[in-house]
Amino acid sequence: MEIEDGFDDLLGEVEVPTSPKKPKSGEDVVAGTAPKPTATKTHCVLVNQKQRGNPLLKFITSVPWEYDEIVPDYEIGKTIGILFLSLRYHNLNPDYINNRLKELGKKYDLRVLLVQVDLKDPHVALKNLTRICLLTDMTLMLAWSPEESAKIIENYKIYENKPPDRIMEKIENDPHQKIINALSSIKPVNKTDAMTLITKFGTLENIIKATEQRLADCPGFGVTKAKKLHKALHEPFLKRGQMRLQSNDEFSEEICLEDIEKMENEVKK
């Protein structure tokens, strides 16, 4: 889609190198000349000619890009197709995105609708676009500026061939780090405080056995923080209601048939 703004003339003057066109199948090769190698163009982001003048293009600096004849607005490799849409443009041309989706069809393994939120009240429009994405198997990505839109496109290209564990949550297996995470999960204690406690007391057992006064003497601690930490380390894991329920369950398991008969005899008497 074309975005008319002051960047049209500026971007029009920029000469972007393009790779040679791939020859059509069955095309005759001139005798005595070797066929020219064709570029796969997977090394860069391919940009639809309709995106000329889009301000986000000048912010794509981390990865190479070039114009090409493609169906989506941006193509990442051969598996990712991105359609760009401004909410302001969508309000003026509500049928535009439907026509683009028909053109896109079922091409690409991952199809992304990159929406730039440039309205003060975007909720109604976003609700409509969310419904469209759910029905057409599109991934909806939101950006609030041309810079952020360009960053999203760059990240898709950068992580195109990266394994999924690069963006998955890392599970920490280091016991030392586990203790730090456990102590810093207590509200008044941060990671620096946790390091101080480990340095001074050596083990978690010594930290738990420490008195409030000894905790308060640690650098960065005070009476209030030491009191809260001491209370958290010595509170029972189960709440009182759960403890009562557990004790009742234990009591019921210990009652035998003889005890029941004795209680019945006492009631009769």
PDB file of C-alpha atoms in Angstrom:
ATOM      1  CA  MET A   1       0.000   0.000   0.000  1.00  0.00           C
ATOM      2  CA  GLU A   2       1.248   3.469  -0.756  1.00  0.00           C
ATOM      3  CA  ILE A   3       1.704   5.956   2.018  1.00  0.00           C
ATOM      4  CA  GLU A   4       1.843   9.488   0.740  1.00  0.00           C
ATOM      5  CA  ASP A   5       4.143  11.619   2.828  1.00  0.00           C
ATOM      6  CA  GLY A   6       7.277  13.683   2.582  1.00  0.00           C
ATOM      7  CA  PHE A   7       9.528  10.664   2.281  1.00  0.00           C
ATOM      8  CA  ASP A   8       8.374   9.757  -1.254  1.00  0.00           C
ATOM      9  CA  ASP A   9      10.804  12.088  -2.991  1.00  0.00           C
ATOM     10  CA  LEU A  10      13.635  11.247  -0.601  1.00  0.00           C
ATOM     11  CA  LEU A  11      13.310   7.482  -0.994  1.00  0.00           C
ATOM     12  CA  GLY A  12      12.730   7.831  -4.734  1.00  0.00           C
ATOM     13  CA  GLU A  13      16.200   9.288  -5.124  1.00  0.00           C
ATOM     14  CA  VAL A  14      17.854   6.349  -3.365  1.00  0.00           C
ATOM     15  CA  GLU A  15      19.159   3.780  -5.829  1.00  0.00           C
ATOM     16  CA  VAL A  16      18.743   0.324  -4.329  1.00  0.00           C
ATOM     17  CA  PRO A  17      20.738  -2.442  -6.055  1.00  0.00           C
ATOM     18  CA  THR A  18      18.614  -5.323  -7.224  1.00  0.00           C
ATOM     19  CA  SER A  19      19.583  -8.861  -8.097  1.00  0.00           C
ATOM     20  CA  PRO A  20      19.212 -10.052 -11.692  1.00  0.00           C
ATOM     21  CA  LYS A  21      15.849 -11.519 -12.640  1.00  0.00           C
ATOM     22  CA  LYS A  22      15.554 -15.298 -12.730  1.00  0.00           C
ATOM     23  CA  PRO A  23      15.181 -16.483 -16.348  1.00  0.00           C
ATOM     24  CA  LYS A  24      11.942 -18.165 -17.280  1.00  0.00           C
ATOM     25  CA  SER A  25      11.937 -21.926 -17.720  1.00  0.00           C
ATOM     26  CA  GLY A  26      12.437 -22.958 -21.310  1.00  0.00           C
ATOM     27  CA  GLU A  27      14.163 -19.698 -22.254  1.00  0.00           C
ATOM     28  CA  ASP A  28      16.757 -20.194 -25.006  1.00  0.00           C
ATOM     29  CA  VAL A  29      20.383 -19.627 -24.057  1.00  0.00           C
ATOM     30  CA  VAL A  30      22.568 -17.848 -26.589  1.00  0.00           C
ATOM     31  CA  ALA A  31      25.155 -20.236 -28.034  1.00  0.00           C
ATOM     32  CA  GLY A  32      28.668 -19.719 -26.765  1.00  0.00           C
ATOM     33  CA  THR A  33      27.625 -17.890 -23.561  1.00  0.00           C
ATOM     34  CA  ALA A  34      27.284 -19.394 -20.125  1.00  0.00           C
ATOM     35  CA  PRO A  35      24.000 -18.744 -18.278  1.00  0.00           C
ATOM     36  CA  LYS A  36      24.222 -16.029 -15.670  1.00  0.00           C
ATOM     37  CA  PRO A  37      23.895 -17.211 -12.055  1.00  0.00           C
ATOM     38  CA  THR A  38      20.600 -16.307 -10.435  1.00  0.00           C
ATOM     39  CA  ALA A  39      20.355 -14.924  -6.917  1.00  0.00           C
ATOM     40  CA  THR A  40      18.050 -16.626  -4.480  1.00  0.00           C
ATOM     41  CA  LYS A  41      17.570 -13.345  -2.601  1.00  0.00           C
ATOM     42  CA  THR A  42      17.248 -15.135   0.720  1.00  0.00           C
ATOM     43  CA  HIS A  43      20.060 -13.027   2.145  1.00  0.00           C
ATOM     44  CA  CYS A  44      17.868  -9.944   2.439  1.00  0.00           C
ATOM     45  CA  VAL A  45      14.343  -8.745   3.113  1.00  0.00           C
ATOM     46  CA  LEU A  46      12.336  -8.413  -0.089  1.00  0.00           C
ATOM     47  CA  VAL A  47      10.094  -5.346  -0.251  1.00  0.00           C
ATOM     48  CA  ASN A  48       7.036  -4.872  -2.435  1.00  0.00           C
ATOM     49  CA  GLN A  49       7.161  -1.885  -4.800  1.00  0.00           C
ATOM     50  CA  LYS A  50       3.933  -0.632  -3.167  1.00  0.00           C
ATOM     51  CA  GLN A  51       5.919   0.098  -0.013  1.00  0.00           C
ATOM     52  CA  ARG A  52       7.927   2.889  -1.630  1.00  0.00           C
ATOM     53  CA  GLY A  53       7.576   5.937   0.563  1.00  0.00           C
ATOM     54  CA  ASN A  54       6.858   4.004   3.758  1.00  0.00           C
ATOM     55  CA  PRO A  55       8.846   5.764   6.539  1.00  0.00           C
ATOM     56  CA  LEU A  56       9.758   2.458   8.206  1.00  0.00           C
ATOM     57  CA  LEU A  57      12.127   1.567   5.340  1.00  0.00           C
ATOM     58  CA  LYS A  58      14.744   4.073   6.438  1.00  0.00           C
ATOM     59  CA  PHE A  59      14.848   2.390   9.866  1.00  0.00           C
ATOM     60  CA  ILE A  60      15.680  -1.075   8.462  1.00  0.00           C
ATOM     61  CA  THR A  61      19.431  -0.830   8.992  1.00  0.00           C
ATOM     62  CA  SER A  62      20.421  -4.100  10.693  1.00  0.00           C
ATOM     63  CA  VAL A  63      19.593  -6.319   7.702  1.00  0.00           C
ATOM     64  CA  PRO A  64      19.826  -5.725   3.919  1.00  0.00           C
ATOM     65  CA  TRP A  65      16.672  -5.203   1.880  1.00  0.00           C
ATOM     66  CA  GLU A  66      15.703  -4.605  -1.719  1.00  0.00           C
ATOM     67  CA  TYR A  67      12.606  -4.156  -3.870  1.00  0.00           C
ATOM     68  CA  ASP A  68      11.173  -7.105  -5.746  1.00  0.00           C
ATOM     69  CA  GLU A  69       7.959  -8.352  -7.342  1.00  0.00           C
ATOM     70  CA  ILE A  70       6.334 -10.196  -4.431  1.00  0.00           C
ATOM     71  CA  VAL A  71       2.773 -10.715  -3.212  1.00  0.00           C
ATOM     72  CA  PRO A  72       3.156  -9.591   0.431  1.00  0.00           C
ATOM     73  CA  ASP A  73       4.632  -6.255   1.452  1.00  0.00           C
ATOM     74  CA  TYR A  74       7.720  -7.921   2.937  1.00  0.00           C
ATOM     75  CA  GLU A  75       9.134 -11.387   2.380  1.00  0.00           C
ATOM     76  CA  ILE A  76      11.549 -13.115   4.763  1.00  0.00           C
ATOM     77  CA  GLY A  77      13.195 -16.037   3.005  1.00  0.00           C
ATOM     78  CA  LYS A  78      10.630 -18.299   1.381  1.00  0.00           C
ATOM     79  CA  THR A  79       8.525 -19.081   4.433  1.00  0.00           C
ATOM     80  CA  ILE A  80       7.532 -15.733   5.989  1.00  0.00           C
ATOM     81  CA  GLY A  81       5.241 -13.178   4.363  1.00  0.00           C
ATOM     82  CA  ILE A  82       4.381  -9.869   6.058  1.00  0.00           C
ATOM     83  CA  LEU A  83       1.528  -7.496   5.244  1.00  0.00           C
ATOM     84  CA  PHE A  84       1.863  -3.959   6.587  1.00  0.00           C
ATOM     85  CA  LEU A  85      -1.197  -1.947   7.595  1.00  0.00           C
ATOM     86  CA  SER A  86      -1.673   1.459   9.163  1.00  0.00           C
ATOM     87  CA  LEU A  87      -4.792   1.756  11.328  1.00  0.00           C
ATOM     88  CA  ARG A  88      -5.442   5.216   9.959  1.00  0.00           C
ATOM     89  CA  TYR A  89      -5.310   3.852   6.423  1.00  0.00           C
ATOM     90  CA  HIS A  90      -7.497   0.913   7.464  1.00  0.00           C
ATOM     91  CA  ASN A  91     -10.232   3.263   8.683  1.00  0.00           C
ATOM     92  CA  LEU A  92     -10.193   5.101   5.350  1.00  0.00           C
ATOM     93  CA  ASN A  93     -10.027   1.896   3.260  1.00  0.00           C
ATOM     94  CA  PRO A  94     -11.587  -0.976   5.247  1.00  0.00           C
ATOM     95  CA  ASP A  95     -11.703  -3.303   2.214  1.00  0.00           C
ATOM     96  CA  TYR A  96      -7.988  -2.959   1.490  1.00  0.00           C
ATOM     97  CA  ILE A  97      -6.807  -5.664   3.892  1.00  0.00           C
ATOM     98  CA  ASN A  98      -9.456  -8.125   2.670  1.00  0.00           C
ATOM     99  CA  ASN A  99      -8.260  -7.760  -0.909  1.00  0.00           C
ATOM    100  CA  ARG A 100      -4.618  -8.196   0.142  1.00  0.00           C
ATOM    101  CA  LEU A 101      -5.465 -11.352   2.081  1.00  0.00           C
ATOM    102  CA  LYS A 102      -7.210 -12.803  -0.967  1.00  0.00           C
ATOM    103  CA  GLU A 103      -4.070 -12.143  -3.003  1.00  0.00           C
ATOM    104  CA  LEU A 104      -1.888 -13.741  -0.330  1.00  0.00           C
ATOM    105  CA  GLY A 105      -4.041 -16.861  -0.100  1.00  0.00           C
ATOM    106  CA  LYS A 106      -2.357 -19.758   1.704  1.00  0.00           C
ATOM    107  CA  LYS A 107       1.165 -18.872   0.661  1.00  0.00           C
ATOM    108  CA  TYR A 108       3.977 -18.925   3.241  1.00  0.00           C
ATOM    109  CA  ASP A 109       4.247 -21.030   6.384  1.00  0.00           C
ATOM    110  CA  LEU A 110       4.118 -17.957   8.611  1.00  0.00           C
ATOM    111  CA  ARG A 111       1.937 -15.041   7.556  1.00  0.00           C
ATOM    112  CA  VAL A 112       2.135 -11.870   9.601  1.00  0.00           C
ATOM    113  CA  LEU A 113      -0.091  -8.809   9.684  1.00  0.00           C
ATOM    114  CA  LEU A 114       2.079  -5.967  10.970  1.00  0.00           C
ATOM    115  CA  VAL A 115      -0.219  -3.181  12.186  1.00  0.00           C
ATOM    116  CA  GLN A 116       1.065   0.279  13.030  1.00  0.00           C
ATOM    117  CA  VAL A 117      -1.176   1.814  15.686  1.00  0.00           C
ATOM    118  CA  ASP A 118      -1.491   5.495  14.753  1.00  0.00           C
ATOM    119  CA  LEU A 119      -4.949   6.253  16.158  1.00  0.00           C
ATOM    120  CA  LYS A 120      -5.858   7.638  19.571  1.00  0.00           C
ATOM    121  CA  ASP A 121      -8.669   5.124  19.990  1.00  0.00           C
ATOM    122  CA  PRO A 122      -7.589   1.936  18.195  1.00  0.00           C
ATOM    123  CA  HIS A 123      -9.691  -0.594  20.127  1.00  0.00           C
ATOM    124  CA  VAL A 124     -12.561  -1.064  17.661  1.00  0.00           C
ATOM    125  CA  ALA A 125     -10.251  -1.377  14.661  1.00  0.00           C
ATOM    126  CA  LEU A 126      -7.912  -3.775  16.483  1.00  0.00           C
ATOM    127  CA  LYS A 127     -10.835  -5.940  17.562  1.00  0.00           C
ATOM    128  CA  ASN A 128     -11.911  -6.241  13.929  1.00  0.00           C
ATOM    129  CA  LEU A 129      -8.375  -7.032  12.733  1.00  0.00           C
ATOM    130  CA  THR A 130      -7.900  -9.603  15.489  1.00  0.00           C
ATOM    131  CA  ARG A 131     -11.018 -11.416  14.311  1.00  0.00           C
ATOM    132  CA  ILE A 132      -9.757 -11.323  10.716  1.00  0.00           C
ATOM    133  CA  CYS A 133      -6.397 -12.768  11.766  1.00  0.00           C
ATOM    134  CA  LEU A 134      -8.028 -15.605  13.691  1.00  0.00           C
ATOM    135  CA  LEU A 135     -10.176 -16.536  10.699  1.00  0.00           C
ATOM    136  CA  THR A 136      -7.335 -16.354   8.164  1.00  0.00           C
ATOM    137  CA  ASP A 137      -4.543 -17.931  10.241  1.00  0.00           C
ATOM    138  CA  MET A 138      -2.514 -14.723  10.413  1.00  0.00           C
ATOM    139  CA  THR A 139      -0.150 -13.656  13.183  1.00  0.00           C
ATOM    140  CA  LEU A 140      -1.005 -10.144  14.417  1.00  0.00           C
ATOM    141  CA  MET A 141       1.939  -7.940  15.414  1.00  0.00           C
ATOM    142  CA  LEU A 142       1.463  -4.387  16.737  1.00  0.00           C
ATOM    143  CA  ALA A 143       3.842  -1.446  16.519  1.00  0.00           C
ATOM    144  CA  TRP A 144       3.385   2.147  17.618  1.00  0.00           C
ATOM    145  CA  SER A 145       5.947   3.838  15.383  1.00  0.00           C
ATOM    146  CA  PRO A 146       7.822   3.309  12.102  1.00  0.00           C
ATOM    147  CA  GLU A 147      10.968   2.528  14.117  1.00  0.00           C
ATOM    148  CA  GLU A 148       9.202  -0.240  16.014  1.00  0.00           C
ATOM    149  CA  SER A 149       7.678  -1.621  12.807  1.00  0.00           C
ATOM    150  CA  ALA A 150      11.128  -1.775  11.210  1.00  0.00           C
ATOM    151  CA  LYS A 151      12.532  -3.491  14.311  1.00  0.00           C
ATOM    152  CA  ILE A 152       9.913  -6.238  14.090  1.00  0.00           C
ATOM    153  CA  ILE A 153      10.763  -6.894  10.435  1.00  0.00           C
ATOM    154  CA  GLU A 154      14.473  -6.950  11.281  1.00  0.00           C
ATOM    155  CA  ASN A 155      13.940  -9.436  14.097  1.00  0.00           C
ATOM    156  CA  TYR A 156      12.015 -11.792  11.826  1.00  0.00           C
ATOM    157  CA  LYS A 157      14.969 -11.756   9.449  1.00  0.00           C
ATOM    158  CA  ILE A 158      17.621 -12.055  12.168  1.00  0.00           C
ATOM    159  CA  TYR A 159      15.898 -15.031  13.836  1.00  0.00           C
ATOM    160  CA  GLU A 160      14.791 -16.617  10.556  1.00  0.00           C
ATOM    161  CA  ASN A 161      17.151 -19.595  10.833  1.00  0.00           C
ATOM    162  CA  LYS A 162      17.820 -19.480  14.578  1.00  0.00           C
ATOM    163  CA  PRO A 163      16.786 -22.403  16.803  1.00  0.00           C
ATOM    164  CA  PRO A 164      13.733 -21.808  19.024  1.00  0.00           C
ATOM    165  CA  ASP A 165      15.774 -22.106  22.226  1.00  0.00           C
ATOM    166  CA  ARG A 166      17.248 -18.661  21.480  1.00  0.00           C
ATOM    167  CA  ILE A 167      13.951 -17.049  22.485  1.00  0.00           C
ATOM    168  CA  MET A 168      12.727 -19.675  24.955  1.00  0.00           C
ATOM    169  CA  GLU A 169      12.894 -19.159  28.682  1.00  0.00           C
ATOM    170  CA  LYS A 170      16.169 -20.431  30.076  1.00  0.00           C
ATOM    171  CA  ILE A 171      15.961 -22.750  33.086  1.00  0.00           C
ATOM    172  CA  GLU A 172      18.708 -22.004  35.544  1.00  0.00           C
ATOM    173  CA  ASN A 173      20.408 -25.173  36.852  1.00  0.00           C
ATOM    174  CA  ASP A 174      23.085 -23.501  38.947  1.00  0.00           C
ATOM    175  CA  PRO A 175      22.295 -24.150  42.680  1.00  0.00           C
ATOM    176  CA  HIS A 176      23.912 -20.831  43.621  1.00  0.00           C
ATOM    177  CA  GLN A 177      21.604 -18.960  41.227  1.00  0.00           C
ATOM    178  CA  LYS A 178      18.592 -20.918  42.480  1.00  0.00           C
ATOM    179  CA  ILE A 179      19.259 -19.730  46.046  1.00  0.00           C
ATOM    180  CA  ILE A 180      19.589 -16.139  44.842  1.00  0.00           C
ATOM    181  CA  ASN A 181      16.287 -16.413  42.966  1.00  0.00           C
ATOM    182  CA  ALA A 182      14.577 -17.957  45.990  1.00  0.00           C
ATOM    183  CA  LEU A 183      15.781 -15.276  48.405  1.00  0.00           C
ATOM    184  CA  SER A 184      15.070 -12.392  46.012  1.00  0.00           C
ATOM    185  CA  SER A 185      11.500 -13.660  45.570  1.00  0.00           C
ATOM    186  CA  ILE A 186      10.840 -12.406  49.115  1.00  0.00           C
ATOM    187  CA  LYS A 187       9.416  -8.925  48.642  1.00  0.00           C
ATOM    188  CA  PRO A 188      11.935  -6.700  50.489  1.00  0.00           C
ATOM    189  CA  VAL A 189      15.012  -8.656  49.338  1.00  0.00           C
ATOM    190  CA  ASN A 190      16.678  -7.938  45.998  1.00  0.00           C
ATOM    191  CA  LYS A 191      19.438  -9.901  44.248  1.00  0.00           C
ATOM    192  CA  THR A 192      22.156  -7.737  45.781  1.00  0.00           C
ATOM    193  CA  ASP A 193      20.783  -8.504  49.251  1.00  0.00           C
ATOM    194  CA  ALA A 194      20.696 -12.207  48.404  1.00  0.00           C
ATOM    195  CA  MET A 195      24.355 -12.108  47.381  1.00  0.00           C
ATOM    196  CA  THR A 196      25.195 -10.331  50.639  1.00  0.00           C
ATOM    197  CA  LEU A 197      23.431 -13.019  52.687  1.00  0.00           C
ATOM    198  CA  ILE A 198      25.201 -15.857  50.871  1.00  0.00           C
ATOM    199  CA  THR A 199      28.574 -14.143  51.265  1.00  0.00           C
ATOM    200  CA  LYS A 200      28.117 -13.606  54.994  1.00  0.00           C
ATOM    201  CA  PHE A 201      26.400 -16.841  56.047  1.00  0.00           C
ATOM    202  CA  GLY A 202      27.726 -19.255  53.438  1.00  0.00           C
ATOM    203  CA  THR A 203      24.736 -21.595  53.242  1.00  0.00           C
ATOM    204  CA  LEU A 204      20.964 -21.319  53.126  1.00  0.00           C
ATOM    205  CA  GLU A 205      20.764 -23.259  56.392  1.00  0.00           C
ATOM    206  CA  ASN A 206      22.825 -20.624  58.188  1.00  0.00           C
ATOM    207  CA  ILE A 207      20.664 -17.863  56.725  1.00  0.00           C
ATOM    208  CA  ILE A 208      17.513 -19.555  58.031  1.00  0.00           C
ATOM    209  CA  LYS A 209      19.043 -20.087  61.509  1.00  0.00           C
ATOM    210  CA  ALA A 210      20.243 -16.459  61.742  1.00  0.00           C
ATOM    211  CA  THR A 211      18.466 -14.176  64.194  1.00  0.00           C
ATOM    212  CA  GLU A 212      16.769 -10.937  63.192  1.00  0.00           C
ATOM    213  CA  GLN A 213      19.630  -8.980  64.738  1.00  0.00           C
ATOM    214  CA  ARG A 214      22.269 -10.788  62.696  1.00  0.00           C
ATOM    215  CA  LEU A 215      20.242 -10.269  59.537  1.00  0.00           C
ATOM    216  CA  ALA A 216      19.851  -6.582  60.326  1.00  0.00           C
ATOM    217  CA  ASP A 217      23.645  -6.233  60.691  1.00  0.00           C
ATOM    218  CA  CYS A 218      24.159  -7.193  57.030  1.00  0.00           C
ATOM    219  CA  PRO A 219      25.044  -4.311  54.660  1.00  0.00           C
ATOM    220  CA  GLY A 220      21.934  -2.963  52.941  1.00  0.00           C
ATOM    221  CA  PHE A 221      19.641  -4.447  55.579  1.00  0.00           C
ATOM    222  CA  GLY A 222      17.773  -2.775  58.359  1.00  0.00           C
ATOM    223  CA  VAL A 223      15.420  -3.761  61.131  1.00  0.00           C
ATOM    224  CA  THR A 224      12.341  -3.761  58.882  1.00  0.00           C
ATOM    225  CA  LYS A 225      13.875  -5.784  56.062  1.00  0.00           C
ATOM    226  CA  ALA A 226      15.473  -8.245  58.494  1.00  0.00           C
ATOM    227  CA  LYS A 227      12.164  -8.737  60.306  1.00  0.00           C
ATOM    228  CA  LYS A 228      10.267  -9.464  57.069  1.00  0.00           C
ATOM    229  CA  LEU A 229      12.937 -11.841  55.843  1.00  0.00           C
ATOM    230  CA  HIS A 230      13.073 -13.695  59.175  1.00  0.00           C
ATOM    231  CA  LYS A 231       9.289 -14.000  59.229  1.00  0.00           C
ATOM    232  CA  ALA A 232       9.176 -15.333  55.642  1.00  0.00           C
ATOM    233  CA  LEU A 233      11.865 -17.944  56.396  1.00  0.00           C
ATOM    234  CA  HIS A 234      10.092 -19.231  59.502  1.00  0.00           C
ATOM    235  CA  GLU A 235       6.471 -19.247  58.384  1.00  0.00           C
ATOM    236  CA  PRO A 236       4.924 -22.708  57.815  1.00  0.00           C
ATOM    237  CA  PHE A 237       4.529 -23.757  54.195  1.00  0.00           C
ATOM    238  CA  LEU A 238       0.857 -24.665  54.731  1.00  0.00           C
ATOM    239  CA  LYS A 239      -1.815 -22.204  55.751  1.00  0.00           C
ATOM    240  CA  ARG A 240      -3.712 -22.753  58.980  1.00  0.00           C
ATOM    241  CA  GLY A 241      -6.853 -23.959  57.204  1.00  0.00           C
ATOM    242  CA  GLN A 242      -4.850 -26.545  55.323  1.00  0.00           C
ATOM    243  CA  MET A 243      -3.108 -27.625  58.528  1.00  0.00           C
ATOM    244  CA  ARG A 244      -6.465 -28.165  60.259  1.00  0.00           C
ATOM    245  CA  LEU A 245      -7.714 -30.164  57.296  1.00  0.00           C
ATOM    246  CA  GLN A 246      -4.588 -32.269  57.338  1.00  0.00           C
ATOM    247  CA  SER A 247      -4.840 -32.892  61.075  1.00  0.00           C
ATOM    248  CA  ASN A 248      -8.492 -33.897  60.723  1.00  0.00           C
ATOM    249  CA  ASP A 249      -7.586 -36.300  57.942  1.00  0.00           C
ATOM    250  CA  GLU A 250      -4.869 -37.848  60.092  1.00  0.00           C
ATOM    251  CA  PHE A 251      -7.275 -38.180  63.014  1.00  0.00           C
ATOM    252  CA  SER A 252      -9.893 -39.879  60.862  1.00  0.00           C
ATOM    253  CA  GLU A 253      -7.340 -42.340  59.536  1.00  0.00           C
ATOM    254  CA  GLU A 254      -6.303 -43.358  63.106  1.00  0.00           C
ATOM    255  CA  ILE A 255      -9.847 -44.216  64.244  1.00  0.00           C
ATOM    256  CA  CYS A 256     -10.467 -47.985  64.246  1.00  0.00           C
ATOM    257  CA  LEU A 257     -13.606 -50.121  64.523  1.00  0.00           C
ATOM    258  CA  GLU A 258     -13.158 -50.659  68.270  1.00  0.00           C
ATOM    259  CA  ASP A 259     -13.135 -46.920  68.872  1.00  0.00           C
ATOM    260  CA  ILE A 260     -16.395 -46.548  66.982  1.00  0.00           C
ATOM    261  CA  GLU A 261     -18.046 -49.327  69.023  1.00  0.00           C
ATOM    262  CA  LYS A 262     -16.950 -47.699  72.279  1.00  0.00           C
ATOM    263  CA  MET A 263     -18.404 -44.372  71.165  1.00  0.00           C
ATOM    264  CA  GLU A 264     -21.710 -46.048  70.256  1.00  0.00           C
ATOM    265  CA  ASN A 265     -21.894 -47.795  73.657  1.00  0.00           C
ATOM    266  CA  GLU A 266     -21.279 -44.513  75.440  1.00  0.00           C
ATOM    267  CA  VAL A 267     -24.065 -42.866  73.477  1.00  0.00           C
ATOM    268  CA  LYS A 268     -26.467 -45.711  74.377  1.00  0.00           C
ATOM    269  CA  LYS A 269     -25.649 -45.427  78.068  1.00  0.00           C
TER     270      LYS A 269
END
